[in-house]
PDB file of C-alpha atoms in Angstrom:
ATOM      1  CA  UNK P  25     -17.568 -43.286  42.031  1.00  0.00           C
ATOM      2  CA  UNK P  26     -15.265 -40.102  43.347  1.00  0.00           C
ATOM      3  CA  UNK P  27     -16.329 -37.157  40.964  1.00  0.00           C
ATOM      4  CA  UNK P  28     -16.600 -33.306  41.545  1.00  0.00           C
ATOM      5  CA  UNK P  29     -20.215 -32.497  42.313  1.00  0.00           C
ATOM      6  CA  UNK P  30     -20.162 -29.564  40.039  1.00  0.00           C
ATOM      7  CA  UNK P  31     -19.011 -32.180  37.033  1.00  0.00           C
ATOM      8  CA  UNK P  32     -21.107 -34.887  37.853  1.00  0.00           C
ATOM      9  CA  UNK P  33     -23.751 -32.404  37.825  1.00  0.00           C
ATOM     10  CA  UNK P  34     -22.801 -31.191  34.293  1.00  0.00           C
ATOM     11  CA  UNK P  35     -22.186 -34.995  33.445  1.00  0.00           C
ATOM     12  CA  UNK P  36     -25.932 -35.502  34.372  1.00  0.00           C
ATOM     13  CA  UNK P  37     -27.214 -33.000  32.960  1.00  0.00           C
ATOM     14  CA  UNK P  38     -25.112 -33.541  29.219  1.00  0.00           C
ATOM     15  CA  UNK P  39     -25.926 -37.395  29.666  1.00  0.00           C
ATOM     16  CA  UNK P  40     -29.642 -36.652  29.894  1.00  0.00           C
ATOM     17  CA  UNK P  41     -30.413 -34.709  27.494  1.00  0.00           C
ATOM     18  CA  UNK P  42     -27.887 -36.046  24.487  1.00  0.00           C
ATOM     19  CA  UNK P  43     -28.305 -39.664  25.311  1.00  0.00           C
ATOM     20  CA  UNK P  44     -30.801 -41.139  27.342  1.00  0.00           C
ATOM     21  CA  UNK P  45     -33.128 -43.559  26.044  1.00  0.00           C
ATOM     22  CA  UNK P  46     -34.810 -46.719  26.753  1.00  0.00           C
ATOM     23  CA  UNK P  47     -31.486 -48.478  25.522  1.00  0.00           C
ATOM     24  CA  UNK P  48     -29.720 -46.496  28.075  1.00  0.00           C
ATOM     25  CA  UNK P  49     -33.014 -47.017  30.516  1.00  0.00           C
ATOM     26  CA  UNK P  50     -32.330 -50.904  30.375  1.00  0.00           C
ATOM     27  CA  UNK P  51     -28.374 -50.798  30.992  1.00  0.00           C
ATOM     28  CA  UNK P  52     -28.883 -48.488  34.461  1.00  0.00           C
ATOM     29  CA  UNK P  53     -31.874 -50.254  35.571  1.00  0.00           C
ATOM     30  CA  UNK P  54     -31.681 -53.587  33.970  1.00  0.00           C
ATOM     31  CA  UNK P  55     -34.611 -56.035  35.083  1.00  0.00           C
ATOM     32  CA  UNK P  56     -36.421 -52.589  36.607  1.00  0.00           C
ATOM     33  CA  UNK P  57     -36.411 -50.295  33.079  1.00  0.00           C
ATOM     34  CA  UNK P  58     -39.585 -50.981  32.078  1.00  0.00           C
ATOM     35  CA  UNK P  59     -40.921 -49.232  35.460  1.00  0.00           C
ATOM     36  CA  UNK P  60     -38.513 -46.701  34.847  1.00  0.00           C
ATOM     37  CA  UNK P  61     -39.104 -45.498  31.441  1.00  0.00           C
ATOM     38  CA  UNK P  62     -42.652 -45.750  31.992  1.00  0.00           C
ATOM     39  CA  UNK P  63     -41.746 -43.562  34.816  1.00  0.00           C
ATOM     40  CA  UNK P  64     -39.589 -40.944  32.502  1.00  0.00           C
ATOM     41  CA  UNK P  65     -42.461 -41.349  29.474  1.00  0.00           C
ATOM     42  CA  UNK P  66     -45.185 -39.965  31.980  1.00  0.00           C
ATOM     43  CA  UNK P  67     -42.219 -37.048  33.223  1.00  0.00           C
ATOM     44  CA  UNK P  68     -41.889 -35.702  30.080  1.00  0.00           C
ATOM     45  CA  UNK P  69     -44.999 -36.796  28.068  1.00  0.00           C
ATOM     46  CA  UNK P  70     -45.587 -32.497  28.117  1.00  0.00           C
ATOM     47  CA  UNK P  71     -41.937 -32.122  27.107  1.00  0.00           C
ATOM     48  CA  UNK P  72     -38.718 -32.808  28.036  1.00  0.00           C
ATOM     49  CA  UNK P  73     -38.143 -29.022  29.250  1.00  0.00           C
ATOM     50  CA  UNK P  74     -37.433 -30.087  32.924  1.00  0.00           C
ATOM     51  CA  UNK P  75     -38.453 -33.137  32.632  1.00  0.00           C
ATOM     52  CA  UNK P  76     -34.572 -34.639  33.172  1.00  0.00           C
ATOM     53  CA  UNK P  77     -35.261 -32.634  36.846  1.00  0.00           C
ATOM     54  CA  UNK P  78     -38.999 -34.396  37.562  1.00  0.00           C
ATOM     55  CA  UNK P  79     -36.942 -37.670  37.146  1.00  0.00           C
ATOM     56  CA  UNK P  80     -33.949 -36.670  39.251  1.00  0.00           C
ATOM     57  CA  UNK P  81     -36.531 -35.466  41.800  1.00  0.00           C
ATOM     58  CA  UNK P  82     -39.079 -39.125  41.437  1.00  0.00           C
ATOM     59  CA  UNK P  83     -36.310 -41.087  42.380  1.00  0.00           C
ATOM     60  CA  UNK P  84     -34.743 -42.600  45.437  1.00  0.00           C
ATOM     61  CA  UNK P  85     -31.172 -42.600  46.598  1.00  0.00           C
ATOM     62  CA  UNK P  86     -31.207 -45.912  46.089  1.00  0.00           C
ATOM     63  CA  UNK P  87     -31.621 -45.361  41.773  1.00  0.00           C
ATOM     64  CA  UNK P  88     -30.336 -42.086  41.634  1.00  0.00           C
ATOM     65  CA  UNK P  89     -26.806 -43.666  42.388  1.00  0.00           C
ATOM     66  CA  UNK P  90     -26.356 -45.844  39.161  1.00  0.00           C
ATOM     67  CA  UNK P  91     -28.127 -43.147  37.146  1.00  0.00           C
ATOM     68  CA  UNK P  92     -25.346 -40.636  38.076  1.00  0.00           C
ATOM     69  CA  UNK P  93     -22.473 -43.490  38.044  1.00  0.00           C
ATOM     70  CA  UNK P  94     -24.071 -43.506  34.176  1.00  0.00           C
ATOM     71  CA  UNK P  95     -23.612 -40.281  33.011  1.00  0.00           C
ATOM     72  CA  UNK P  96     -20.069 -40.080  34.835  1.00  0.00           C
ATOM     73  CA  UNK P  97     -18.921 -43.165  33.006  1.00  0.00           C
ATOM     74  CA  UNK P  98     -19.842 -41.025  29.378  1.00  0.00           C
ATOM     75  CA  UNK P  99     -19.625 -37.563  30.544  1.00  0.00           C
ATOM     76  CA  UNK P 100     -16.816 -35.686  31.501  1.00  0.00           C
ATOM     77  CA  UNK P 101     -18.992 -32.187  32.438  1.00  0.00           C
ATOM     78  CA  UNK P 102     -19.973 -31.616  28.594  1.00  0.00           C
ATOM     79  CA  UNK P 103     -17.843 -34.040  26.838  1.00  0.00           C
ATOM     80  CA  UNK P 104     -18.168 -37.757  26.008  1.00  0.00           C
ATOM     81  CA  UNK P 105     -15.424 -39.677  27.693  1.00  0.00           C
ATOM     82  CA  UNK P 106     -13.044 -41.785  25.209  1.00  0.00           C
ATOM     83  CA  UNK P 107     -15.559 -44.275  24.035  1.00  0.00           C
ATOM     84  CA  UNK P 108     -14.425 -47.372  25.372  1.00  0.00           C
ATOM     85  CA  UNK P 109     -15.392 -46.565  28.797  1.00  0.00           C
ATOM     86  CA  UNK P 110     -18.537 -46.194  27.620  1.00  0.00           C
ATOM     87  CA  UNK P 111     -19.707 -49.678  28.295  1.00  0.00           C
TER      88      UNK P 111
END
């Protein structure tokens, strides 16, 4: 996927703050979702402030890519994209 870096960063954070959930984790990671959801819960256990950054830092490039692609598919910076593009 082609996207501008600044827009991708904004999209990622708005996605994580507003949309990230166990269901989104299943959509992004499929049969590996339980592992990633447990990681998210561990990293956000003391509060969600900074959890998105910690979660991203814990991921390998292989697992960062689908997360960022999902964020960019749903968000255009801080705005949700057209609902028809969500799934």
